Amino acid sequence: MGKRYLYGAAVQGIQGFIFQTNELKDIVGASELVDMICTSAFDELISSQGTQENSSSIVRAAGNIKYIFDDEKLCAKVVREFPGKVQNMAPGITVSQAVVEYNENDKFEDAVDRLESRLRIQRNYPMRSNTWGMLGVRRSRKTGLPAVEEKQGEYLDLSTKCKRDKNNLFHVCKKAFGKERIDRNKLAFDVSELTKKNNWIAIIHADGNGLGKVIQKIGKDEKKLAEFSRTLDELTRAAAVESYKATVDEDKLDKDEKIPLRPVILSGDDLTVIIRGDLAMQYTETFLRSFERLTKEKMCGLVKEGKGLTACAGIAYIKSSYPFYYGYELAEMLCARAKKKAKEIDENLAPSCLMFHKVQDSFVEDYEEIVKRELLPCPGNSFEFGPYFLDKQKSYWEINKLRNAISSLDSEDGNAVRSHLRQWMSLMYRQEDGNGQALQKKRRLQSLLEIENKEILYQLVEDLTGKVEREVGFSRYPVYDVLSLYSIEYLITRK
């Protein structure tokens, strides 16, 4: 074997490109373009010069490419032309590239380390925008960028035009739904088509745990690394398909009703979905459970024997009129917070869990600020109770327990209990000297339920208002999360 060239590319600006506007049809078109960058767009460039016998794809997912070239000229052609090809098909997205040379005497893991080091350097170089226009040119009213086309009274910038041009493709939906053919009439292209009994939608972001450690372990072997990358991509898709089938029954949809979710990112171990609010928790739980089971069954030999991979997720519940970009940022922050908490339980393999938040304000800042402003009612107490885990963990709730608590409140008696619980929360926010008034309110409610012989609701009130001390002198309560989620899953505010 002679010289070989390990090529790497990192796609940047994906989230900004996808969530640049609040138009669902543009988000969908953008997600299709992003999905094509690492797959068909790169393939077209390689195949234009003919593939080589010993060329191999190592990683081709989630905005990352690693590819081994034997032909220096073909490698140089890709370096020259790939960034331009990407910017032409998806204006606003940039690509960082690097190449390292190695031979049979070099360790593959050393080549990967050198490549990653060069890619980190390249990411720090500012990229020149290819979005241009004269000072007095008409601009898109939605993005503020120079308009290049007028269509039915709407002025489109170059990025939006490319997204609309590709809007007849449903590759991401096919992967997420497990279908070869998609009925265009059943797909939502406007956010209002995702809602039903109320205006709440959810943005779900899920991400695998401990991938770095797995790659460190198998990264010495290029064949194992390539196999792991391909298998992980396939299993993430399979978990998404299982989640879709468990959540959406197309046969029960009304004649004019659209499928109430749109996948945005489904690649590698990453999943981002926009979904009707009342379906988000079920979809996410199924995905996390399926991801664990499938990786345990199918990745034997690639990861630690007897164990699969785990994942964490963040769910941002927002009104359908709320800016998608901020909703996505919140979902990412919640996912990161869930990962952090899960790693405190098991640093080697963080258990699968999720966190969620219902946006009450007109804007979202850093999640830490949300906690300080909304979830700390009085000194020493907090309504931030998550994350919620698939399996039992000390001092944490399982996702099933959360969902059971919500369904228990959906009754005539539950309606009265909800009213009392809201009053209890108001007292928690008002007081400055402990929780005396709130405790009195809780005891009166439980006395009433005891007299009426309603043991299940009595215990539910105890669970929701009972303090959990994970930190010394600091109490947490699940009642805020349960009432927030109930309002999304059960309350009807529109016909």
mmCIF file of C-alpha atoms in Angstrom, residues 224-435:
data_model
loop_
_atom_site.group_PDB
_atom_site.id
_atom_site.type_symbol
_atom_site.label_atom_id
_atom_site.label_comp_id
_atom_site.label_asym_id
_atom_site.label_seq_id
_atom_site.Cartn_x
_atom_site.Cartn_y
_atom_site.Cartn_z
ATOM 1 C CA LYS A 224 -14.432 -0.961 12.789
ATOM 2 C CA LEU A 225 -14.825 2.818 12.888
ATOM 3 C CA ALA A 226 -16.525 2.811 9.474
ATOM 4 C CA GLU A 227 -18.778 -0.092 10.508
ATOM 5 C CA PHE A 228 -19.689 1.650 13.768
ATOM 6 C CA SER A 229 -20.582 4.882 11.970
ATOM 7 C CA ARG A 230 -22.808 3.107 9.433
ATOM 8 C CA THR A 231 -24.492 0.917 12.055
ATOM 9 C CA LEU A 232 -25.148 3.827 14.406
ATOM 10 C CA ASP A 233 -26.787 5.810 11.604
ATOM 11 C CA GLU A 234 -28.993 2.842 10.683
ATOM 12 C CA LEU A 235 -30.056 2.159 14.285
ATOM 13 C CA THR A 236 -30.871 5.802 14.979
ATOM 14 C CA ARG A 237 -33.142 5.717 11.936
ATOM 15 C CA ALA A 238 -34.707 2.446 13.111
ATOM 16 C CA ALA A 239 -35.399 3.943 16.553
ATOM 17 C CA ALA A 240 -37.021 6.963 14.882
ATOM 18 C CA VAL A 241 -39.228 4.660 12.787
ATOM 19 C CA GLU A 242 -40.340 2.736 15.882
ATOM 20 C CA SER A 243 -41.134 6.035 17.624
ATOM 21 C CA TYR A 244 -43.175 7.232 14.666
ATOM 22 C CA LYS A 245 -45.204 4.019 14.484
ATOM 23 C CA ALA A 246 -45.828 4.056 18.248
ATOM 24 C CA THR A 247 -46.975 7.681 18.196
ATOM 25 C CA VAL A 248 -48.820 8.200 14.906
ATOM 26 C CA ASP A 249 -51.538 5.932 13.502
ATOM 27 C CA GLU A 250 -52.073 7.249 9.982
ATOM 28 C CA ASP A 251 -55.221 5.156 9.594
ATOM 29 C CA LYS A 252 -56.856 7.144 12.405
ATOM 30 C CA LEU A 253 -56.028 10.557 10.977
ATOM 31 C CA ASP A 254 -58.972 12.554 9.669
ATOM 32 C CA LYS A 255 -59.275 12.887 5.909
ATOM 33 C CA ASP A 256 -57.664 16.337 5.769
ATOM 34 C CA GLU A 257 -55.464 15.896 8.864
ATOM 35 C CA LYS A 258 -51.703 16.087 8.342
ATOM 36 C CA ILE A 259 -49.094 13.841 9.950
ATOM 37 C CA PRO A 260 -48.448 15.738 13.218
ATOM 38 C CA LEU A 261 -44.662 15.698 13.107
ATOM 39 C CA ARG A 262 -41.824 16.690 10.800
ATOM 40 C CA PRO A 263 -38.303 15.314 11.225
ATOM 41 C CA VAL A 264 -35.613 17.961 10.821
ATOM 42 C CA ILE A 265 -32.324 16.179 11.570
ATOM 43 C CA LEU A 266 -31.826 12.409 11.545
ATOM 44 C CA SER A 267 -28.179 11.500 11.131
ATOM 45 C CA GLY A 268 -25.528 9.696 13.140
ATOM 46 C CA ASP A 269 -26.787 9.746 16.735
ATOM 47 C CA ASP A 270 -28.636 13.055 16.324
ATOM 48 C CA LEU A 271 -32.399 13.484 16.120
ATOM 49 C CA THR A 272 -34.373 16.713 15.891
ATOM 50 C CA VAL A 273 -38.141 16.632 15.393
ATOM 51 C CA ILE A 274 -40.949 19.204 15.359
ATOM 52 C CA ILE A 275 -44.087 17.525 16.682
ATOM 53 C CA ARG A 276 -47.534 18.245 18.051
ATOM 54 C CA GLY A 277 -47.158 19.031 21.743
ATOM 55 C CA ASP A 278 -49.315 16.266 23.216
ATOM 56 C CA LEU A 279 -47.347 13.581 21.328
ATOM 57 C CA ALA A 280 -43.821 14.702 22.217
ATOM 58 C CA MET A 281 -43.364 12.815 25.498
ATOM 59 C CA GLN A 282 -44.518 9.469 24.077
ATOM 60 C CA TYR A 283 -42.369 9.901 20.960
ATOM 61 C CA THR A 284 -39.266 10.775 22.971
ATOM 62 C CA GLU A 285 -39.672 7.956 25.481
ATOM 63 C CA THR A 286 -40.107 5.420 22.682
ATOM 64 C CA PHE A 287 -37.045 6.748 20.861
ATOM 65 C CA LEU A 288 -34.812 6.542 23.941
ATOM 66 C CA ARG A 289 -36.011 3.025 24.749
ATOM 67 C CA SER A 290 -35.681 1.801 21.161
ATOM 68 C CA PHE A 291 -32.215 3.351 20.775
ATOM 69 C CA GLU A 292 -30.986 1.514 23.876
ATOM 70 C CA ARG A 293 -32.495 -1.818 22.856
ATOM 71 C CA LEU A 294 -31.400 -1.714 19.213
ATOM 72 C CA THR A 295 -27.808 -0.739 19.982
ATOM 73 C CA LYS A 296 -27.621 -3.502 22.584
ATOM 74 C CA GLU A 297 -28.914 -6.072 20.085
ATOM 75 C CA LYS A 298 -27.073 -4.948 16.959
ATOM 76 C CA MET A 299 -23.761 -3.513 18.162
ATOM 77 C CA CYS A 300 -22.361 -6.584 19.863
ATOM 78 C CA GLY A 301 -18.584 -6.471 19.440
ATOM 79 C CA LEU A 302 -18.502 -2.759 18.622
ATOM 80 C CA VAL A 303 -19.372 -1.481 22.102
ATOM 81 C CA LYS A 304 -18.916 -2.903 25.588
ATOM 82 C CA GLU A 305 -20.201 -6.479 25.633
ATOM 83 C CA GLY A 306 -23.730 -6.857 26.959
ATOM 84 C CA LYS A 307 -24.466 -3.142 26.848
ATOM 85 C CA GLY A 308 -25.862 -0.864 24.209
ATOM 86 C CA LEU A 309 -25.644 2.873 23.918
ATOM 87 C CA THR A 310 -27.844 5.339 25.741
ATOM 88 C CA ALA A 311 -29.189 8.754 24.754
ATOM 89 C CA CYS A 312 -30.529 11.918 26.341
ATOM 90 C CA ALA A 313 -33.142 14.313 25.017
ATOM 91 C CA GLY A 314 -34.482 17.807 25.541
ATOM 92 C CA ILE A 315 -38.063 18.848 24.751
ATOM 93 C CA ALA A 316 -38.926 22.523 24.327
ATOM 94 C CA TYR A 317 -42.690 23.101 24.389
ATOM 95 C CA ILE A 318 -43.526 26.317 22.555
ATOM 96 C CA LYS A 319 -46.568 28.015 21.031
ATOM 97 C CA SER A 320 -46.845 27.523 17.276
ATOM 98 C CA SER A 321 -46.134 31.243 16.755
ATOM 99 C CA TYR A 322 -42.917 31.157 18.764
ATOM 100 C CA PRO A 323 -39.579 31.459 16.873
ATOM 101 C CA PHE A 324 -38.327 27.980 16.020
ATOM 102 C CA TYR A 325 -34.675 28.916 16.409
ATOM 103 C CA TYR A 326 -35.060 29.809 20.092
ATOM 104 C CA GLY A 327 -37.115 26.669 20.650
ATOM 105 C CA TYR A 328 -34.354 24.571 19.140
ATOM 106 C CA GLU A 329 -31.702 26.313 21.264
ATOM 107 C CA LEU A 330 -33.733 25.572 24.388
ATOM 108 C CA ALA A 331 -34.146 21.905 23.388
ATOM 109 C CA GLU A 332 -30.361 21.665 22.939
ATOM 110 C CA MET A 333 -29.729 23.262 26.352
ATOM 111 C CA LEU A 334 -32.190 20.887 28.005
ATOM 112 C CA CYS A 335 -30.535 17.897 26.336
ATOM 113 C CA ALA A 336 -27.103 19.068 27.533
ATOM 114 C CA ARG A 337 -28.429 19.539 31.073
ATOM 115 C CA ALA A 338 -29.944 16.042 31.043
ATOM 116 C CA LYS A 339 -26.580 14.619 29.943
ATOM 117 C CA LYS A 340 -24.771 16.450 32.726
ATOM 118 C CA LYS A 341 -27.146 15.115 35.389
ATOM 119 C CA ALA A 342 -27.018 11.593 33.945
ATOM 120 C CA LYS A 343 -23.204 11.557 33.972
ATOM 121 C CA GLU A 344 -23.273 12.397 37.674
ATOM 122 C CA ILE A 345 -25.086 9.080 38.167
ATOM 123 C CA ASP A 346 -22.832 6.983 35.922
ATOM 124 C CA GLU A 347 -19.801 8.605 34.342
ATOM 125 C CA ASN A 348 -18.968 5.548 32.212
ATOM 126 C CA LEU A 349 -22.382 5.200 30.565
ATOM 127 C CA ALA A 350 -24.913 7.893 31.432
ATOM 128 C CA PRO A 351 -28.445 6.436 31.760
ATOM 129 C CA SER A 352 -31.060 7.528 29.220
ATOM 130 C CA CYS A 353 -33.201 10.441 30.346
ATOM 131 C CA LEU A 354 -34.950 13.607 29.184
ATOM 132 C CA MET A 355 -35.667 17.109 30.370
ATOM 133 C CA PHE A 356 -38.433 19.413 29.208
ATOM 134 C CA HIS A 357 -39.679 22.957 29.686
ATOM 135 C CA LYS A 358 -42.855 24.763 28.702
ATOM 136 C CA VAL A 359 -42.010 28.276 27.508
ATOM 137 C CA GLN A 360 -44.176 30.754 29.415
ATOM 138 C CA ASP A 361 -42.412 33.988 28.420
ATOM 139 C CA SER A 362 -42.126 35.797 25.111
ATOM 140 C CA PHE A 363 -38.430 35.043 24.919
ATOM 141 C CA VAL A 364 -35.898 32.421 26.030
ATOM 142 C CA GLU A 365 -32.450 33.150 27.348
ATOM 143 C CA ASP A 366 -29.959 30.758 28.867
ATOM 144 C CA TYR A 367 -31.725 27.915 30.687
ATOM 145 C CA GLU A 368 -29.895 28.799 33.898
ATOM 146 C CA GLU A 369 -31.640 32.181 33.776
ATOM 147 C CA ILE A 370 -34.997 30.485 33.191
ATOM 148 C CA VAL A 371 -34.428 28.376 36.305
ATOM 149 C CA LYS A 372 -33.552 31.428 38.410
ATOM 150 C CA ARG A 373 -36.514 33.470 37.181
ATOM 151 C CA GLU A 374 -39.259 30.832 37.006
ATOM 152 C CA LEU A 375 -38.334 27.697 38.929
ATOM 153 C CA LEU A 376 -37.014 28.976 42.281
ATOM 154 C CA PRO A 377 -40.158 29.932 44.235
ATOM 155 C CA CYS A 378 -38.507 30.650 47.586
ATOM 156 C CA PRO A 379 -35.106 30.114 49.214
ATOM 157 C CA GLY A 380 -34.069 26.475 49.425
ATOM 158 C CA ASN A 381 -36.821 25.243 47.077
ATOM 159 C CA SER A 382 -36.936 24.478 43.350
ATOM 160 C CA PHE A 383 -39.483 23.345 40.778
ATOM 161 C CA GLU A 384 -36.741 22.044 38.473
ATOM 162 C CA PHE A 385 -37.303 18.343 39.097
ATOM 163 C CA GLY A 386 -35.870 16.643 36.016
ATOM 164 C CA PRO A 387 -34.339 14.832 34.353
ATOM 165 C CA TYR A 388 -36.766 11.939 33.997
ATOM 166 C CA PHE A 389 -35.191 8.529 33.367
ATOM 167 C CA LEU A 390 -36.161 5.405 31.494
ATOM 168 C CA ASP A 391 -35.154 3.239 34.447
ATOM 169 C CA LYS A 392 -35.343 3.798 38.186
ATOM 170 C CA GLN A 393 -32.683 6.092 39.664
ATOM 171 C CA LYS A 394 -32.339 7.184 43.269
ATOM 172 C CA SER A 395 -34.280 10.428 44.030
ATOM 173 C CA TYR A 396 -35.389 10.790 40.366
ATOM 174 C CA TRP A 397 -38.657 9.917 38.651
ATOM 175 C CA GLU A 398 -39.049 7.546 35.748
ATOM 176 C CA ILE A 399 -40.759 8.855 32.609
ATOM 177 C CA ASN A 400 -43.581 6.345 33.162
ATOM 178 C CA LYS A 401 -44.252 7.745 36.631
ATOM 179 C CA LEU A 402 -44.444 11.255 35.177
ATOM 180 C CA ARG A 403 -46.955 10.197 32.521
ATOM 181 C CA ASN A 404 -49.056 8.242 35.042
ATOM 182 C CA ALA A 405 -49.225 11.269 37.320
ATOM 183 C CA ILE A 406 -50.496 13.412 34.452
ATOM 184 C CA SER A 407 -53.179 10.920 33.419
ATOM 185 C CA SER A 408 -54.352 10.605 37.056
ATOM 186 C CA LEU A 409 -55.279 14.297 37.016
ATOM 187 C CA ASP A 410 -57.572 13.893 34.006
ATOM 188 C CA SER A 411 -60.856 13.407 35.876
ATOM 189 C CA GLU A 412 -63.527 15.469 37.611
ATOM 190 C CA ASP A 413 -61.824 14.958 40.956
ATOM 191 C CA GLY A 414 -58.468 15.596 39.321
ATOM 192 C CA ASN A 415 -59.730 18.968 38.117
ATOM 193 C CA ALA A 416 -60.331 20.085 41.703
ATOM 194 C CA VAL A 417 -56.950 18.746 42.802
ATOM 195 C CA ARG A 418 -55.228 20.693 40.010
ATOM 196 C CA SER A 419 -56.855 23.900 41.216
ATOM 197 C CA HIS A 420 -55.614 23.284 44.771
ATOM 198 C CA LEU A 421 -52.122 22.436 43.526
ATOM 199 C CA ARG A 422 -51.911 25.716 41.603
ATOM 200 C CA GLN A 423 -52.873 27.558 44.788
ATOM 201 C CA TRP A 424 -50.192 25.620 46.671
ATOM 202 C CA MET A 425 -47.616 26.697 44.080
ATOM 203 C CA SER A 426 -48.732 30.340 44.351
ATOM 204 C CA LEU A 427 -48.170 30.203 48.106
ATOM 205 C CA MET A 428 -44.688 28.767 47.508
ATOM 206 C CA TYR A 429 -43.846 31.772 45.301
ATOM 207 C CA ARG A 430 -45.235 34.324 47.755
ATOM 208 C CA GLN A 431 -43.578 33.304 50.973
ATOM 209 C CA GLU A 432 -40.178 34.377 52.152
ATOM 210 C CA ASP A 433 -39.882 32.359 55.350
ATOM 211 C CA GLY A 434 -40.111 28.687 54.445
ATOM 212 C CA ASN A 435 -43.232 26.904 53.258
#
